[in-house]
């Protein structure tokens, strides 16, 4: 197929783009590696279209983009849970931008819930100067950063529970504590998000605790960088539609943006 024809087809409708990317992932997993030129010839599109597809798939961690093509990655298990230290070094700029945007949603004197996670930890650092806050959290890291800056007008309530690799306190003690509380705003960090599964985690006990935190809140704000899109943990915390606000970064691809805009109450790109 000639170059002009390929260019005319480089931006097909969303459904075709989604199917094209599904085929790319299938071929990469079957062959182990692929070349851009081979994919372009096979799919009948331009090299630039394929590179954009590979960029989008790499952001979703469905393959590794390499010079001239892509290679397969081992699909993550729905129960794999990286530790807090391992996650804290990933996507730092995106998490800081998300934290700044999320902090603007917090009014002085409110009662705020924070789930565990590295993005909510970044948010906790932004909340230290907000006056009159009561913060309820099952995050050891968030509690520590809030306690470190001593303020007479702030109360920090740590739920108690069993410690996880992500520095969360989970289980029946945490759930029982959360079920007695009423929170103005809950900030939820997640392991993954998708159209089919919603907001997910690889830890079953953490999922139960997070659901109790969500139920305690008047409004739910999910904070998740764009790499979380297309990642699915074993247990769903909440559907996309349950989020009053989702704060993510501008790296989210167009397809994900369209899905999320139609599901969450408000999509904020930081």
PDB file of C-alpha atoms in Angstrom:
ATOM      1  CA  UNK A   1       0.000   0.000   0.000  1.00  0.00           C
ATOM      2  CA  UNK A   2       1.378   3.449  -0.968  1.00  0.00           C
ATOM      3  CA  UNK A   3       2.506   6.011   1.578  1.00  0.00           C
ATOM      4  CA  UNK A   4      -0.332   8.450   0.737  1.00  0.00           C
ATOM      5  CA  UNK A   5      -2.993   5.802   1.357  1.00  0.00           C
ATOM      6  CA  UNK A   6      -1.321   4.825   4.643  1.00  0.00           C
ATOM      7  CA  UNK A   7      -1.323   8.426   5.829  1.00  0.00           C
ATOM      8  CA  UNK A   8      -5.043   8.754   5.098  1.00  0.00           C
ATOM      9  CA  UNK A   9      -5.684   5.836   7.439  1.00  0.00           C
ATOM     10  CA  UNK A  10      -3.352   6.838  10.247  1.00  0.00           C
ATOM     11  CA  UNK A  11      -6.157   8.241  12.450  1.00  0.00           C
ATOM     12  CA  UNK A  12      -9.098   5.821  12.107  1.00  0.00           C
ATOM     13  CA  UNK A  13     -12.135   6.003  14.421  1.00  0.00           C
ATOM     14  CA  UNK A  14     -11.631   4.959  18.053  1.00  0.00           C
ATOM     15  CA  UNK A  15     -13.033   1.451  17.626  1.00  0.00           C
ATOM     16  CA  UNK A  16     -10.608   0.678  14.801  1.00  0.00           C
ATOM     17  CA  UNK A  17      -7.688   2.089  16.770  1.00  0.00           C
ATOM     18  CA  UNK A  18      -8.646  -0.020  19.781  1.00  0.00           C
ATOM     19  CA  UNK A  19      -8.866  -3.183  17.648  1.00  0.00           C
ATOM     20  CA  UNK A  20      -5.548  -2.373  15.962  1.00  0.00           C
ATOM     21  CA  UNK A  21      -3.821  -2.113  19.323  1.00  0.00           C
ATOM     22  CA  UNK A  22      -5.369  -5.384  20.464  1.00  0.00           C
ATOM     23  CA  UNK A  23      -3.883  -7.058  17.374  1.00  0.00           C
ATOM     24  CA  UNK A  24      -0.474  -5.514  18.065  1.00  0.00           C
ATOM     25  CA  UNK A  25      -0.453  -6.854  21.632  1.00  0.00           C
ATOM     26  CA  UNK A  26      -1.516 -10.307  20.421  1.00  0.00           C
ATOM     27  CA  UNK A  27       1.302 -10.395  17.850  1.00  0.00           C
ATOM     28  CA  UNK A  28       3.936  -9.141  20.309  1.00  0.00           C
ATOM     29  CA  UNK A  29       2.939 -11.796  22.844  1.00  0.00           C
ATOM     30  CA  UNK A  30       2.920 -14.507  20.187  1.00  0.00           C
ATOM     31  CA  UNK A  31       6.266 -13.596  18.620  1.00  0.00           C
ATOM     32  CA  UNK A  32       8.111 -12.038  21.557  1.00  0.00           C
ATOM     33  CA  UNK A  33       9.145  -9.007  19.509  1.00  0.00           C
ATOM     34  CA  UNK A  34       7.984  -7.035  16.468  1.00  0.00           C
ATOM     35  CA  UNK A  35       9.350  -4.357  14.160  1.00  0.00           C
ATOM     36  CA  UNK A  36       7.537  -1.104  13.399  1.00  0.00           C
ATOM     37  CA  UNK A  37       7.905  -1.585   9.654  1.00  0.00           C
ATOM     38  CA  UNK A  38       6.467  -5.108   9.778  1.00  0.00           C
ATOM     39  CA  UNK A  39       3.484  -3.956  11.835  1.00  0.00           C
ATOM     40  CA  UNK A  40       2.848  -1.030   9.500  1.00  0.00           C
ATOM     41  CA  UNK A  41       2.832  -3.312   6.454  1.00  0.00           C
ATOM     42  CA  UNK A  42       0.635  -5.896   8.183  1.00  0.00           C
ATOM     43  CA  UNK A  43      -1.919  -3.368   9.429  1.00  0.00           C
ATOM     44  CA  UNK A  44      -1.849  -1.138   6.368  1.00  0.00           C
ATOM     45  CA  UNK A  45      -1.016   2.054   8.272  1.00  0.00           C
ATOM     46  CA  UNK A  46       1.947   4.403   8.490  1.00  0.00           C
ATOM     47  CA  UNK A  47       5.033   3.874  10.635  1.00  0.00           C
ATOM     48  CA  UNK A  48       4.045   6.975  12.632  1.00  0.00           C
ATOM     49  CA  UNK A  49       0.637   5.473  13.457  1.00  0.00           C
ATOM     50  CA  UNK A  50       2.312   2.287  14.700  1.00  0.00           C
ATOM     51  CA  UNK A  51       4.752   4.277  16.839  1.00  0.00           C
ATOM     52  CA  UNK A  52       1.853   6.142  18.437  1.00  0.00           C
ATOM     53  CA  UNK A  53       0.140   2.823  19.111  1.00  0.00           C
ATOM     54  CA  UNK A  54       3.306   1.440  20.694  1.00  0.00           C
ATOM     55  CA  UNK A  55       3.644   4.563  22.860  1.00  0.00           C
ATOM     56  CA  UNK A  56       0.080   4.136  24.120  1.00  0.00           C
ATOM     57  CA  UNK A  57       0.540   0.418  24.795  1.00  0.00           C
ATOM     58  CA  UNK A  58       3.867   0.974  26.548  1.00  0.00           C
ATOM     59  CA  UNK A  59       2.246   3.531  28.860  1.00  0.00           C
ATOM     60  CA  UNK A  60      -0.277   0.834  29.772  1.00  0.00           C
ATOM     61  CA  UNK A  61       2.634  -1.593  30.348  1.00  0.00           C
ATOM     62  CA  UNK A  62       1.270  -4.034  27.760  1.00  0.00           C
ATOM     63  CA  UNK A  63       4.643  -4.136  25.952  1.00  0.00           C
ATOM     64  CA  UNK A  64       8.115  -2.595  26.061  1.00  0.00           C
ATOM     65  CA  UNK A  65       8.926  -0.142  23.309  1.00  0.00           C
ATOM     66  CA  UNK A  66      12.463  -0.522  21.939  1.00  0.00           C
ATOM     67  CA  UNK A  67      14.347   1.070  19.064  1.00  0.00           C
ATOM     68  CA  UNK A  68      12.571   0.099  15.845  1.00  0.00           C
ATOM     69  CA  UNK A  69       9.827  -1.958  17.471  1.00  0.00           C
ATOM     70  CA  UNK A  70       8.575  -3.526  20.680  1.00  0.00           C
ATOM     71  CA  UNK A  71       9.104  -6.582  22.872  1.00  0.00           C
ATOM     72  CA  UNK A  72       6.765  -8.560  25.088  1.00  0.00           C
ATOM     73  CA  UNK A  73       6.540  -8.113  28.834  1.00  0.00           C
ATOM     74  CA  UNK A  74       5.373 -10.659  31.336  1.00  0.00           C
ATOM     75  CA  UNK A  75       1.747  -9.764  32.081  1.00  0.00           C
ATOM     76  CA  UNK A  76       1.450  -8.563  35.690  1.00  0.00           C
ATOM     77  CA  UNK A  77      -0.418 -10.855  38.023  1.00  0.00           C
ATOM     78  CA  UNK A  78      -3.598  -9.469  39.508  1.00  0.00           C
ATOM     79  CA  UNK A  79      -2.146 -10.283  42.927  1.00  0.00           C
ATOM     80  CA  UNK A  80       1.351  -8.778  42.453  1.00  0.00           C
ATOM     81  CA  UNK A  81       1.833  -5.948  44.942  1.00  0.00           C
ATOM     82  CA  UNK A  82       5.020  -3.851  44.700  1.00  0.00           C
ATOM     83  CA  UNK A  83       6.339  -2.437  47.954  1.00  0.00           C
ATOM     84  CA  UNK A  84       6.025   1.243  48.885  1.00  0.00           C
ATOM     85  CA  UNK A  85       9.715   1.928  48.219  1.00  0.00           C
ATOM     86  CA  UNK A  86       9.564   0.298  44.788  1.00  0.00           C
ATOM     87  CA  UNK A  87       6.535   2.356  43.782  1.00  0.00           C
ATOM     88  CA  UNK A  88       7.689   5.651  45.267  1.00  0.00           C
ATOM     89  CA  UNK A  89      10.301   6.221  42.564  1.00  0.00           C
ATOM     90  CA  UNK A  90       7.897   5.791  39.649  1.00  0.00           C
ATOM     91  CA  UNK A  91       6.234   8.665  37.767  1.00  0.00           C
ATOM     92  CA  UNK A  92       7.355  11.244  40.320  1.00  0.00           C
ATOM     93  CA  UNK A  93       6.563  14.329  38.234  1.00  0.00           C
ATOM     94  CA  UNK A  94       3.090  13.051  37.423  1.00  0.00           C
ATOM     95  CA  UNK A  95       2.342  12.237  41.066  1.00  0.00           C
ATOM     96  CA  UNK A  96       3.481  15.677  42.225  1.00  0.00           C
ATOM     97  CA  UNK A  97       1.261  17.359  39.639  1.00  0.00           C
ATOM     98  CA  UNK A  98      -1.698  15.204  40.673  1.00  0.00           C
ATOM     99  CA  UNK A  99      -1.061  15.984  44.346  1.00  0.00           C
ATOM    100  CA  UNK A 100      -1.010  19.740  43.673  1.00  0.00           C
ATOM    101  CA  UNK A 101      -4.307  19.573  41.790  1.00  0.00           C
ATOM    102  CA  UNK A 102      -5.938  17.321  44.395  1.00  0.00           C
ATOM    103  CA  UNK A 103      -4.857  19.557  47.290  1.00  0.00           C
ATOM    104  CA  UNK A 104      -6.806  22.437  45.741  1.00  0.00           C
ATOM    105  CA  UNK A 105     -10.002  20.448  46.381  1.00  0.00           C
ATOM    106  CA  UNK A 106      -9.443  20.512  50.166  1.00  0.00           C
ATOM    107  CA  UNK A 107     -11.031  23.297  52.183  1.00  0.00           C
ATOM    108  CA  UNK A 108      -9.746  24.406  55.613  1.00  0.00           C
ATOM    109  CA  UNK A 109     -11.556  22.756  58.493  1.00  0.00           C
ATOM    110  CA  UNK A 110     -12.717  19.710  56.555  1.00  0.00           C
ATOM    111  CA  UNK A 111     -12.499  16.028  57.485  1.00  0.00           C
ATOM    112  CA  UNK A 112     -10.452  14.168  54.899  1.00  0.00           C
ATOM    113  CA  UNK A 113      -9.784  10.470  54.316  1.00  0.00           C
ATOM    114  CA  UNK A 114      -6.534   9.314  52.694  1.00  0.00           C
ATOM    115  CA  UNK A 115      -5.971   5.781  51.467  1.00  0.00           C
ATOM    116  CA  UNK A 116      -2.482   4.303  51.321  1.00  0.00           C
ATOM    117  CA  UNK A 117      -0.253   4.727  48.279  1.00  0.00           C
ATOM    118  CA  UNK A 118       2.548   6.837  46.887  1.00  0.00           C
ATOM    119  CA  UNK A 119       0.250   9.380  45.214  1.00  0.00           C
ATOM    120  CA  UNK A 120      -1.742   9.935  48.409  1.00  0.00           C
ATOM    121  CA  UNK A 121       1.597  10.232  50.227  1.00  0.00           C
ATOM    122  CA  UNK A 122       2.535  13.060  47.835  1.00  0.00           C
ATOM    123  CA  UNK A 123      -0.854  14.608  48.582  1.00  0.00           C
ATOM    124  CA  UNK A 124      -0.277  14.343  52.354  1.00  0.00           C
ATOM    125  CA  UNK A 125       2.842  16.484  51.961  1.00  0.00           C
ATOM    126  CA  UNK A 126       0.658  19.132  50.284  1.00  0.00           C
ATOM    127  CA  UNK A 127      -1.878  19.075  53.117  1.00  0.00           C
ATOM    128  CA  UNK A 128       0.504  19.941  55.961  1.00  0.00           C
ATOM    129  CA  UNK A 129      -0.198  23.679  55.584  1.00  0.00           C
ATOM    130  CA  UNK A 130      -4.001  23.470  55.287  1.00  0.00           C
ATOM    131  CA  UNK A 131      -5.489  24.811  58.541  1.00  0.00           C
ATOM    132  CA  UNK A 132      -8.008  23.006  60.689  1.00  0.00           C
ATOM    133  CA  UNK A 133      -7.873  19.623  58.992  1.00  0.00           C
ATOM    134  CA  UNK A 134      -8.857  16.291  60.463  1.00  0.00           C
ATOM    135  CA  UNK A 135      -7.201  13.513  58.439  1.00  0.00           C
ATOM    136  CA  UNK A 136      -8.238   9.881  58.706  1.00  0.00           C
ATOM    137  CA  UNK A 137      -5.838   7.456  57.065  1.00  0.00           C
ATOM    138  CA  UNK A 138      -4.735   3.837  56.933  1.00  0.00           C
ATOM    139  CA  UNK A 139      -1.381   4.928  55.485  1.00  0.00           C
ATOM    140  CA  UNK A 140       1.587   4.771  57.828  1.00  0.00           C
ATOM    141  CA  UNK A 141       3.610   6.983  55.481  1.00  0.00           C
ATOM    142  CA  UNK A 142       0.912   9.662  55.199  1.00  0.00           C
ATOM    143  CA  UNK A 143       0.356   9.696  58.971  1.00  0.00           C
ATOM    144  CA  UNK A 144       4.078  10.124  59.562  1.00  0.00           C
ATOM    145  CA  UNK A 145       4.448  13.083  57.211  1.00  0.00           C
ATOM    146  CA  UNK A 146       1.419  14.807  58.747  1.00  0.00           C
ATOM    147  CA  UNK A 147       2.630  14.198  62.317  1.00  0.00           C
ATOM    148  CA  UNK A 148       6.088  15.500  61.440  1.00  0.00           C
ATOM    149  CA  UNK A 149       4.745  19.047  61.042  1.00  0.00           C
ATOM    150  CA  UNK A 150       3.161  19.761  64.405  1.00  0.00           C
ATOM    151  CA  UNK A 151      -0.009  21.859  64.225  1.00  0.00           C
ATOM    152  CA  UNK A 152      -2.376  22.426  67.140  1.00  0.00           C
ATOM    153  CA  UNK A 153      -5.308  22.791  64.723  1.00  0.00           C
ATOM    154  CA  UNK A 154      -4.832  19.425  62.987  1.00  0.00           C
ATOM    155  CA  UNK A 155      -5.911  15.948  64.066  1.00  0.00           C
ATOM    156  CA  UNK A 156      -4.567  12.781  62.441  1.00  0.00           C
ATOM    157  CA  UNK A 157      -6.435   9.508  63.021  1.00  0.00           C
ATOM    158  CA  UNK A 158      -4.629   6.290  62.072  1.00  0.00           C
ATOM    159  CA  UNK A 159      -6.995   3.355  61.669  1.00  0.00           C
ATOM    160  CA  UNK A 160      -4.823   0.509  62.964  1.00  0.00           C
ATOM    161  CA  UNK A 161      -4.773  -2.898  61.310  1.00  0.00           C
ATOM    162  CA  UNK A 162      -2.415  -5.317  59.554  1.00  0.00           C
ATOM    163  CA  UNK A 163       0.489  -3.816  57.607  1.00  0.00           C
ATOM    164  CA  UNK A 164       0.820  -4.529  53.851  1.00  0.00           C
ATOM    165  CA  UNK A 165       3.819  -4.125  51.472  1.00  0.00           C
ATOM    166  CA  UNK A 166       2.369  -0.749  50.403  1.00  0.00           C
ATOM    167  CA  UNK A 167       2.507   0.542  54.013  1.00  0.00           C
ATOM    168  CA  UNK A 168      -1.281   0.286  54.381  1.00  0.00           C
ATOM    169  CA  UNK A 169      -3.086  -0.816  57.528  1.00  0.00           C
ATOM    170  CA  UNK A 170      -5.868  -3.201  56.529  1.00  0.00           C
ATOM    171  CA  UNK A 171      -8.193  -5.869  57.861  1.00  0.00           C
ATOM    172  CA  UNK A 172     -11.094  -6.041  60.328  1.00  0.00           C
ATOM    173  CA  UNK A 173      -9.668  -3.511  62.794  1.00  0.00           C
ATOM    174  CA  UNK A 174      -9.246  -0.881  60.063  1.00  0.00           C
ATOM    175  CA  UNK A 175     -12.650  -1.654  58.543  1.00  0.00           C
ATOM    176  CA  UNK A 176     -14.411  -1.435  61.926  1.00  0.00           C
ATOM    177  CA  UNK A 177     -12.816   1.940  62.640  1.00  0.00           C
ATOM    178  CA  UNK A 178     -13.787   3.375  59.249  1.00  0.00           C
ATOM    179  CA  UNK A 179     -17.395   2.229  59.471  1.00  0.00           C
ATOM    180  CA  UNK A 180     -17.982   4.527  62.459  1.00  0.00           C
ATOM    181  CA  UNK A 181     -16.786   7.691  60.670  1.00  0.00           C
ATOM    182  CA  UNK A 182     -18.240  10.377  58.406  1.00  0.00           C
ATOM    183  CA  UNK A 183     -15.780  12.121  56.084  1.00  0.00           C
ATOM    184  CA  UNK A 184     -16.216  15.131  53.831  1.00  0.00           C
ATOM    185  CA  UNK A 185     -13.776  13.994  51.185  1.00  0.00           C
ATOM    186  CA  UNK A 186     -11.950  10.724  50.513  1.00  0.00           C
ATOM    187  CA  UNK A 187      -8.803  10.539  48.380  1.00  0.00           C
ATOM    188  CA  UNK A 188      -8.241   7.066  46.975  1.00  0.00           C
ATOM    189  CA  UNK A 189      -5.011   5.813  45.436  1.00  0.00           C
ATOM    190  CA  UNK A 190      -5.326   2.701  43.256  1.00  0.00           C
ATOM    191  CA  UNK A 191      -3.182   0.002  41.677  1.00  0.00           C
ATOM    192  CA  UNK A 192      -5.097   0.002  38.404  1.00  0.00           C
ATOM    193  CA  UNK A 193      -8.132   1.326  36.561  1.00  0.00           C
ATOM    194  CA  UNK A 194     -10.040   0.026  33.564  1.00  0.00           C
ATOM    195  CA  UNK A 195     -13.429   0.306  31.908  1.00  0.00           C
ATOM    196  CA  UNK A 196     -14.370  -3.266  32.782  1.00  0.00           C
ATOM    197  CA  UNK A 197     -12.987  -3.613  36.320  1.00  0.00           C
ATOM    198  CA  UNK A 198     -13.077  -0.017  37.599  1.00  0.00           C
ATOM    199  CA  UNK A 199     -10.540   0.941  40.292  1.00  0.00           C
ATOM    200  CA  UNK A 200      -8.631  -2.096  41.547  1.00  0.00           C
ATOM    201  CA  UNK A 201      -5.982  -3.399  43.940  1.00  0.00           C
ATOM    202  CA  UNK A 202      -3.962  -6.643  44.090  1.00  0.00           C
ATOM    203  CA  UNK A 203      -4.593  -7.026  47.836  1.00  0.00           C
ATOM    204  CA  UNK A 204      -7.960  -8.465  48.897  1.00  0.00           C
ATOM    205  CA  UNK A 205      -7.775  -7.127  52.460  1.00  0.00           C
ATOM    206  CA  UNK A 206      -6.746  -3.682  51.251  1.00  0.00           C
ATOM    207  CA  UNK A 207      -9.702  -3.699  48.869  1.00  0.00           C
ATOM    208  CA  UNK A 208     -12.138  -4.321  51.717  1.00  0.00           C
ATOM    209  CA  UNK A 209     -10.542  -1.560  53.791  1.00  0.00           C
ATOM    210  CA  UNK A 210     -10.572   0.876  50.869  1.00  0.00           C
ATOM    211  CA  UNK A 211     -14.249   0.142  50.224  1.00  0.00           C
ATOM    212  CA  UNK A 212     -15.013   1.004  53.851  1.00  0.00           C
ATOM    213  CA  UNK A 213     -13.070   4.258  53.420  1.00  0.00           C
ATOM    214  CA  UNK A 214     -15.014   5.084  50.233  1.00  0.00           C
ATOM    215  CA  UNK A 215     -18.334   4.391  51.971  1.00  0.00           C
ATOM    216  CA  UNK A 216     -17.392   6.722  54.834  1.00  0.00           C
ATOM    217  CA  UNK A 217     -16.892   9.686  52.510  1.00  0.00           C
ATOM    218  CA  UNK A 218     -19.373  12.209  51.142  1.00  0.00           C
ATOM    219  CA  UNK A 219     -17.276  12.685  47.986  1.00  0.00           C
ATOM    220  CA  UNK A 220     -14.713  10.393  46.364  1.00  0.00           C
ATOM    221  CA  UNK A 221     -11.618  11.699  44.604  1.00  0.00           C
ATOM    222  CA  UNK A 222      -9.426   9.082  42.921  1.00  0.00           C
ATOM    223  CA  UNK A 223      -5.786  10.080  42.368  1.00  0.00           C
ATOM    224  CA  UNK A 224      -4.002   7.911  39.798  1.00  0.00           C
ATOM    225  CA  UNK A 225      -1.324   8.581  37.206  1.00  0.00           C
ATOM    226  CA  UNK A 226      -1.920   7.566  33.595  1.00  0.00           C
ATOM    227  CA  UNK A 227       0.220   4.418  33.841  1.00  0.00           C
ATOM    228  CA  UNK A 228      -2.570   2.886  35.950  1.00  0.00           C
ATOM    229  CA  UNK A 229      -4.953   2.810  32.982  1.00  0.00           C
ATOM    230  CA  UNK A 230      -5.419  -0.720  31.637  1.00  0.00           C
ATOM    231  CA  UNK A 231      -3.893  -2.300  34.767  1.00  0.00           C
ATOM    232  CA  UNK A 232      -6.227  -4.651  36.651  1.00  0.00           C
ATOM    233  CA  UNK A 233      -5.751  -5.925  40.189  1.00  0.00           C
ATOM    234  CA  UNK A 234      -7.614  -8.951  41.478  1.00  0.00           C
ATOM    235  CA  UNK A 235     -10.166  -6.975  43.506  1.00  0.00           C
ATOM    236  CA  UNK A 236     -12.353  -4.005  42.557  1.00  0.00           C
ATOM    237  CA  UNK A 237     -12.591  -1.167  45.080  1.00  0.00           C
ATOM    238  CA  UNK A 238     -15.096   0.984  43.202  1.00  0.00           C
ATOM    239  CA  UNK A 239     -16.534   1.393  39.729  1.00  0.00           C
ATOM    240  CA  UNK A 240     -15.403   4.296  37.557  1.00  0.00           C
ATOM    241  CA  UNK A 241     -18.832   5.903  37.998  1.00  0.00           C
ATOM    242  CA  UNK A 242     -18.421   6.037  41.790  1.00  0.00           C
ATOM    243  CA  UNK A 243     -15.629   8.610  41.493  1.00  0.00           C
ATOM    244  CA  UNK A 244     -16.901  12.164  41.876  1.00  0.00           C
ATOM    245  CA  UNK A 245     -13.497  13.338  40.636  1.00  0.00           C
ATOM    246  CA  UNK A 246     -10.550  11.554  39.013  1.00  0.00           C
ATOM    247  CA  UNK A 247      -7.260  13.446  39.044  1.00  0.00           C
ATOM    248  CA  UNK A 248      -4.713  12.031  36.596  1.00  0.00           C
ATOM    249  CA  UNK A 249      -1.986  13.413  34.338  1.00  0.00           C
ATOM    250  CA  UNK A 250      -1.991  14.641  30.748  1.00  0.00           C
ATOM    251  CA  UNK A 251      -0.236  11.465  29.601  1.00  0.00           C
ATOM    252  CA  UNK A 252      -3.552   9.614  29.601  1.00  0.00           C
ATOM    253  CA  UNK A 253      -4.310   8.524  26.037  1.00  0.00           C
ATOM    254  CA  UNK A 254      -7.298   9.735  24.023  1.00  0.00           C
ATOM    255  CA  UNK A 255      -9.222   6.476  24.276  1.00  0.00           C
ATOM    256  CA  UNK A 256      -8.879   6.354  28.054  1.00  0.00           C
ATOM    257  CA  UNK A 257      -9.790  10.028  28.306  1.00  0.00           C
ATOM    258  CA  UNK A 258     -12.992   9.422  26.342  1.00  0.00           C
ATOM    259  CA  UNK A 259     -13.983   6.462  28.529  1.00  0.00           C
ATOM    260  CA  UNK A 260     -13.203   8.244  31.780  1.00  0.00           C
ATOM    261  CA  UNK A 261     -14.942  11.484  30.767  1.00  0.00           C
ATOM    262  CA  UNK A 262     -18.113   9.484  30.199  1.00  0.00           C
ATOM    263  CA  UNK A 263     -17.916   7.614  33.512  1.00  0.00           C
ATOM    264  CA  UNK A 264     -16.429   9.715  36.324  1.00  0.00           C
ATOM    265  CA  UNK A 265     -18.138  12.816  37.656  1.00  0.00           C
ATOM    266  CA  UNK A 266     -15.246  15.112  36.730  1.00  0.00           C
ATOM    267  CA  UNK A 267     -11.931  14.376  35.034  1.00  0.00           C
ATOM    268  CA  UNK A 268      -9.051  16.654  36.090  1.00  0.00           C
ATOM    269  CA  UNK A 269      -5.812  16.505  34.103  1.00  0.00           C
ATOM    270  CA  UNK A 270      -2.817  17.776  36.061  1.00  0.00           C
TER     271      UNK A 270
END
